[in-house]
Each structure stands twice: as C-alpha cells, then as structure tokens.
Amino acid sequence: MSAESVTLMKQAVAQAAAQEVKSGMVVGLGTGSTTAFVIQFLGERLKSGELSNIVGIPTSFQASVLAKLYGIPLVTLDDVERIDIAIDGADEVDPDKVLIKGGGAAHTREKIVDGLAEEFLVVVDSSKLVTELGSTFPVPVEVLPLALSPVTRALTNLGGEPVLRMGVKKDGPVITDQGNMVIDVKFATIHDPAELEKTINNIPGVVENGLFVGLATRIFVGELVNDQPVVREIK
C-alpha cells in the first residue's frame, strides 16, 4: 500500500472523528499522525464557525503545538471536571478492542486523558487491526531512568524481550515529556492483556505501559475500497 493511500485513509478517519465533536465539549487531543489530522480538522471547524466553545486537553507536547497552530484553546486537568470525548490513535487494535499504544512515547498522558473521557474514540487505518495483540508491535513501558536496569530484568523475567528505545536523529535514548525512558517489550504471546497490564505497572520504577484494556468505546477504521477511502466503525 502506498504512502499516499495510507494518508488518504488517515484523513478520512480523522474527518469522521472530528465530526463527532460538538460545540461546548471538552476534548482529549491524542498524539500521532492520524490524530494530527483530527486536530487540523477541529481547527478548521472552529475557524468556519461550524463549531464553537470547545477546549482541548493535549496528551503530548506535539498535540499542544498542533492545537495552538490550529486555534484550539487548551486547558489542563486542573481546569475541568469532565472530558466529554477523547480522540486518539493506536498502534494495534485486537478483536476485543484492546489497544497497544505508545509508538509516540506519549502513552502515560494518553492513558490518563483517554481513561477520564466519557467516550474514547480510537482512530486507526486498517493496518493497525490485528488478530493477536503484540503480533506486530511491542508493549512500550515508560520507566524512571534510575530504575532502568531492575525494570529491564523484571520484564525479562516476565518472558519479554526488552529493548531500550533509542532516538532517531538524536544520540541516546528517547526521553518522554515527563523526562523518563521507554523500554519496548516484545512478548511471544499476550494471553491476558489486563493481567499483564497490572503486572507490568506493579514493577517498581514503571510509570505506565502501553496496554489499554477496557478503555476504547468506539473505533473508527479507515480503509480503501476500490481505491477510495471509507470509514467503518467497530462498536
């Protein structure tokens, strides 16, 4: 599939998701290439007057920069009592709507915002759908730098293959918005995502991991049918 086709799918699914936002809503703004289009389309709806009085809660520095660029007012969790809808991408989606997120190293803030939202709408292209969780993407684990070695050993003892995520066009490891490091852990199989999520988070020094269990309420999937982008919903 060409890069242009993937972009068309992402734009179609982002457009559909942006239409789900109504005036007056508090919106969790996700991180990643598909959600970047959502933020763009929300900004365009605001500018045209089709949408009014919305505020966004960004899940990353990237989301914050894009929201400001497209004129979406931002607030923090201290400023609101509710989040009406969060829109975010995923690196994998299994048939039970369990997600792996964290390809952009923003999964800690994403899980906080997405978990607080009344509705969590996931936007993906069809390449992100998997029959078995962890088959194409490792589980990202955010870890305090001082605990890197013991956490790595603990993840190995769980049967994982942990690798410290290194920067691209940057010497050294990836550093999250919280100042921590990310270990990507490949598991041969993930039989019980909910149990694994809890077990990893109970390792001292782990901040959060990229397994999102029981959080997604709706999933919009962008697909190509006869070379035309279409969006279907997994409920």
CSV table of C-alpha atoms in Angstrom, one decimal:
chain,number,residue,atom,x,y,z
A,1,MET,CA,0.0,0.0,0.0
A,2,SER,CA,1.4,3.4,-1.0
A,3,ALA,CA,2.1,6.2,1.5
A,4,GLU,CA,-0.4,8.3,-0.4
A,5,SER,CA,-3.1,5.6,0.2
A,6,VAL,CA,-2.3,5.5,3.9
A,7,THR,CA,-2.6,9.2,4.2
A,8,LEU,CA,-6.0,9.2,2.4
A,9,MET,CA,-7.2,6.6,5.0
A,10,LYS,CA,-5.9,8.6,7.9
A,11,GLN,CA,-7.5,11.8,6.6
A,12,ALA,CA,-10.9,10.1,6.1
A,13,VAL,CA,-11.0,8.5,9.5
A,14,ALA,CA,-9.8,11.8,11.1
A,15,GLN,CA,-12.5,13.8,9.3
A,16,ALA,CA,-15.2,11.3,10.6
A,17,ALA,CA,-13.9,11.6,14.1
A,18,ALA,CA,-13.7,15.4,14.1
A,19,GLN,CA,-17.4,15.4,13.2
A,20,GLU,CA,-18.2,13.6,16.4
A,21,VAL,CA,-17.2,16.7,18.4
A,22,LYS,CA,-20.0,19.0,19.3
A,23,SER,CA,-19.9,22.7,20.4
A,24,GLY,CA,-19.2,23.2,24.1
A,25,MET,CA,-17.3,19.9,24.5
A,26,VAL,CA,-14.0,19.3,26.4
A,27,VAL,CA,-11.9,17.2,24.1
A,28,GLY,CA,-8.9,15.0,24.8
A,29,LEU,CA,-6.4,15.5,21.9
A,30,GLY,CA,-4.4,12.5,21.1
A,31,THR,CA,-0.9,12.1,19.7
A,32,GLY,CA,0.3,10.7,16.4
A,33,SER,CA,-0.1,11.1,12.7
A,34,THR,CA,-3.8,10.3,12.4
A,35,THR,CA,-4.8,12.4,15.4
A,36,ALA,CA,-2.8,15.3,13.9
A,37,PHE,CA,-5.3,15.4,11.1
A,38,VAL,CA,-8.1,15.3,13.7
A,39,ILE,CA,-6.7,18.4,15.4
A,40,GLN,CA,-6.4,20.1,12.0
A,41,PHE,CA,-10.0,19.3,11.1
A,42,LEU,CA,-11.2,20.5,14.5
A,43,GLY,CA,-9.4,23.7,14.0
A,44,GLU,CA,-11.0,24.2,10.6
A,45,ARG,CA,-14.5,23.6,12.0
A,46,LEU,CA,-13.8,26.2,14.7
A,47,LYS,CA,-12.5,28.7,12.2
A,48,SER,CA,-15.5,28.3,9.9
A,49,GLY,CA,-17.9,28.8,12.8
A,50,GLU,CA,-19.4,25.3,12.5
A,51,LEU,CA,-18.0,24.5,16.0
A,52,SER,CA,-17.7,26.8,19.0
A,53,ASN,CA,-16.7,26.9,22.6
A,54,ILE,CA,-14.7,23.7,22.7
A,55,VAL,CA,-11.5,23.3,24.7
A,56,GLY,CA,-8.8,20.7,24.3
A,57,ILE,CA,-6.6,18.7,26.7
A,58,PRO,CA,-3.4,17.7,24.9
A,59,THR,CA,-1.8,14.3,25.6
A,60,SER,CA,1.7,15.5,24.5
A,61,PHE,CA,3.9,18.4,23.6
A,62,GLN,CA,3.1,17.5,19.9
A,63,ALA,CA,-0.6,17.7,20.4
A,64,SER,CA,-0.2,21.0,22.3
A,65,VAL,CA,1.8,22.6,19.5
A,66,LEU,CA,-0.7,21.4,16.8
A,67,ALA,CA,-3.7,22.7,18.8
A,68,LYS,CA,-2.2,26.1,19.2
A,69,LEU,CA,-1.3,26.1,15.5
A,70,TYR,CA,-4.9,25.4,14.5
A,71,GLY,CA,-6.5,27.7,17.1
A,72,ILE,CA,-7.9,25.2,19.6
A,73,PRO,CA,-8.0,26.7,23.1
A,74,LEU,CA,-6.2,24.5,25.6
A,75,VAL,CA,-6.9,23.7,29.3
A,76,THR,CA,-5.4,21.3,31.9
A,77,LEU,CA,-7.0,18.6,34.0
A,78,ASP,CA,-7.0,21.1,36.9
A,79,ASP,CA,-9.4,23.3,34.9
A,80,VAL,CA,-12.1,20.8,34.1
A,81,GLU,CA,-14.4,18.4,35.9
A,82,ARG,CA,-15.0,16.2,32.9
A,83,ILE,CA,-13.7,15.2,29.5
A,84,ASP,CA,-16.6,14.6,27.0
A,85,ILE,CA,-14.6,12.8,24.4
A,86,ALA,CA,-11.0,11.8,23.8
A,87,ILE,CA,-9.8,11.0,20.2
A,88,ASP,CA,-6.6,9.1,19.9
A,89,GLY,CA,-4.8,6.6,17.6
A,90,ALA,CA,-3.4,3.2,18.4
A,91,ASP,CA,-0.5,1.0,17.2
A,92,GLU,CA,-2.5,-2.2,17.5
A,93,VAL,CA,-6.2,-3.0,18.0
A,94,ASP,CA,-7.3,-6.5,18.7
A,95,PRO,CA,-10.8,-8.1,18.2
A,96,ASP,CA,-11.7,-7.3,21.9
A,97,LYS,CA,-10.9,-3.6,21.3
A,98,VAL,CA,-7.7,-3.9,23.5
A,99,LEU,CA,-5.0,-1.5,22.3
A,100,ILE,CA,-1.3,-1.2,22.3
A,101,LYS,CA,-0.3,2.5,22.3
A,102,GLY,CA,2.9,4.3,22.8
A,103,GLY,CA,4.6,4.4,19.5
A,104,GLY,CA,5.0,8.2,20.1
A,105,ALA,CA,6.1,7.6,23.7
A,106,ALA,CA,3.0,9.6,25.0
A,107,HIS,CA,1.1,6.6,26.4
A,108,THR,CA,1.2,7.7,30.0
A,109,ARG,CA,-0.6,11.0,29.4
A,110,GLU,CA,-2.8,9.4,26.8
A,111,LYS,CA,-4.0,6.8,29.3
A,112,ILE,CA,-4.8,9.4,31.9
A,113,VAL,CA,-6.8,11.6,29.4
A,114,ASP,CA,-8.4,8.7,27.5
A,115,GLY,CA,-9.3,6.9,30.7
A,116,LEU,CA,-11.1,10.0,32.1
A,117,ALA,CA,-13.1,10.7,29.0
A,118,GLU,CA,-16.8,9.8,28.9
A,119,GLU,CA,-16.2,8.5,25.4
A,120,PHE,CA,-12.8,7.3,24.0
A,121,LEU,CA,-12.9,7.2,20.2
A,122,VAL,CA,-10.0,5.4,18.6
A,123,VAL,CA,-8.9,6.4,15.0
A,124,VAL,CA,-6.8,4.0,13.0
A,125,ASP,CA,-6.1,2.8,9.5
A,126,SER,CA,-6.8,-0.8,8.6
A,127,SER,CA,-3.1,-1.8,9.0
A,128,LYS,CA,-3.4,-1.4,12.8
A,129,LEU,CA,-6.0,-4.2,13.2
A,130,VAL,CA,-4.5,-7.5,14.5
A,131,THR,CA,-5.9,-10.8,15.4
A,132,GLU,CA,-3.5,-11.3,18.2
A,133,LEU,CA,-2.2,-8.4,20.4
A,134,GLY,CA,1.5,-7.9,20.3
A,135,SER,CA,2.0,-9.6,17.0
A,136,THR,CA,3.3,-6.6,15.2
A,137,PHE,CA,4.1,-4.1,17.9
A,138,PRO,CA,5.9,-4.3,21.2
A,139,VAL,CA,4.5,-3.1,24.5
A,140,PRO,CA,6.0,0.3,25.4
A,141,VAL,CA,6.9,0.7,29.1
A,142,GLU,CA,7.7,4.2,30.5
A,143,VAL,CA,10.3,3.8,33.2
A,144,LEU,CA,12.1,6.1,35.6
A,145,PRO,CA,15.8,6.4,34.5
A,146,LEU,CA,17.2,5.3,37.8
A,147,ALA,CA,15.2,2.0,37.7
A,148,LEU,CA,16.2,1.1,34.1
A,149,SER,CA,18.3,-1.9,35.0
A,150,PRO,CA,16.0,-3.6,37.5
A,151,VAL,CA,12.9,-2.9,35.4
A,152,THR,CA,14.6,-4.5,32.4
A,153,ARG,CA,15.5,-7.6,34.4
A,154,ALA,CA,11.9,-7.8,35.7
A,155,LEU,CA,10.4,-7.6,32.2
A,156,THR,CA,12.8,-10.3,31.0
A,157,ASN,CA,11.6,-12.5,33.9
A,158,LEU,CA,8.1,-12.0,32.7
A,159,GLY,CA,9.0,-13.6,29.4
A,160,GLY,CA,9.5,-10.4,27.5
A,161,GLU,CA,12.4,-9.2,25.3
A,162,PRO,CA,13.0,-5.6,26.5
A,163,VAL,CA,14.9,-3.1,24.3
A,164,LEU,CA,15.6,0.5,25.3
A,165,ARG,CA,14.1,2.8,22.7
A,166,MET,CA,16.7,5.0,21.1
A,167,GLY,CA,16.3,8.3,19.5
A,168,VAL,CA,16.1,8.9,15.7
A,169,LYS,CA,18.4,11.7,14.5
A,170,LYS,CA,19.3,12.1,18.2
A,171,ASP,CA,22.1,10.4,20.1
A,172,GLY,CA,20.9,8.4,23.1
A,173,PRO,CA,17.6,7.2,24.3
A,174,VAL,CA,14.1,8.6,23.7
A,175,ILE,CA,13.0,10.8,26.6
A,176,THR,CA,9.3,11.2,27.3
A,177,ASP,CA,7.5,14.5,28.0
A,178,GLN,CA,7.8,13.5,31.7
A,179,GLY,CA,11.6,13.1,31.5
A,180,ASN,CA,11.6,9.3,31.6
A,181,MET,CA,12.8,6.5,29.2
A,182,VAL,CA,10.8,3.9,27.2
A,183,ILE,CA,11.5,0.2,27.1
A,184,ASP,CA,9.8,-1.6,24.2
A,185,VAL,CA,9.0,-5.2,25.2
A,186,LYS,CA,8.2,-8.0,22.7
A,187,PHE,CA,6.1,-10.8,24.1
A,188,ALA,CA,5.7,-14.1,22.2
A,189,THR,CA,2.0,-14.1,23.2
A,190,ILE,CA,-0.2,-12.0,25.3
A,191,HIS,CA,-2.9,-14.3,26.7
A,192,ASP,CA,-4.3,-12.0,29.3
A,193,PRO,CA,-3.7,-8.3,28.5
A,194,ALA,CA,-5.5,-7.0,31.6
A,195,GLU,CA,-3.3,-9.1,33.9
A,196,LEU,CA,-0.1,-8.2,32.0
A,197,GLU,CA,-1.0,-4.5,32.2
A,198,LYS,CA,-1.3,-4.7,36.0
A,199,THR,CA,1.7,-6.9,36.5
A,200,ILE,CA,4.0,-4.6,34.5
A,201,ASN,CA,2.7,-1.5,36.3
A,202,ASN,CA,3.4,-3.2,39.7
A,203,ILE,CA,7.1,-3.3,38.9
A,204,PRO,CA,8.8,-0.6,41.0
A,205,GLY,CA,10.1,2.2,38.7
A,206,VAL,CA,7.5,1.6,36.0
A,207,VAL,CA,5.4,4.7,35.3
A,208,GLU,CA,2.9,3.3,32.8
A,209,ASN,CA,2.7,0.8,30.0
A,210,GLY,CA,1.0,0.9,26.6
A,211,LEU,CA,-1.6,-1.8,27.1
A,212,PHE,CA,-5.0,-0.1,27.0
A,213,VAL,CA,-7.6,-2.6,28.3
A,214,GLY,CA,-11.3,-1.7,28.5
A,215,LEU,CA,-10.9,1.9,27.6
A,216,ALA,CA,-11.9,2.2,24.0
A,217,THR,CA,-15.6,2.8,23.5
A,218,ARG,CA,-15.7,3.2,19.7
A,219,ILE,CA,-13.2,2.5,17.0
A,220,PHE,CA,-13.2,4.2,13.6
A,221,VAL,CA,-11.2,2.3,10.9
A,222,GLY,CA,-10.1,3.9,7.7
A,223,GLU,CA,-9.9,1.5,4.7
A,224,LEU,CA,-9.5,1.6,1.0
A,225,VAL,CA,-12.4,0.2,-1.1
A,226,ASN,CA,-11.9,0.3,-4.9
A,227,ASP,CA,-9.1,2.8,-4.2
A,228,GLN,CA,-11.5,5.1,-2.3
A,229,PRO,CA,-11.1,5.8,1.4
A,230,VAL,CA,-14.1,4.7,3.5
A,231,VAL,CA,-14.6,4.6,7.3
A,232,ARG,CA,-16.2,1.8,9.2
A,233,GLU,CA,-17.0,1.7,12.9
A,234,ILE,CA,-16.2,-1.2,15.3
A,235,LYS,CA,-18.6,-0.9,18.2
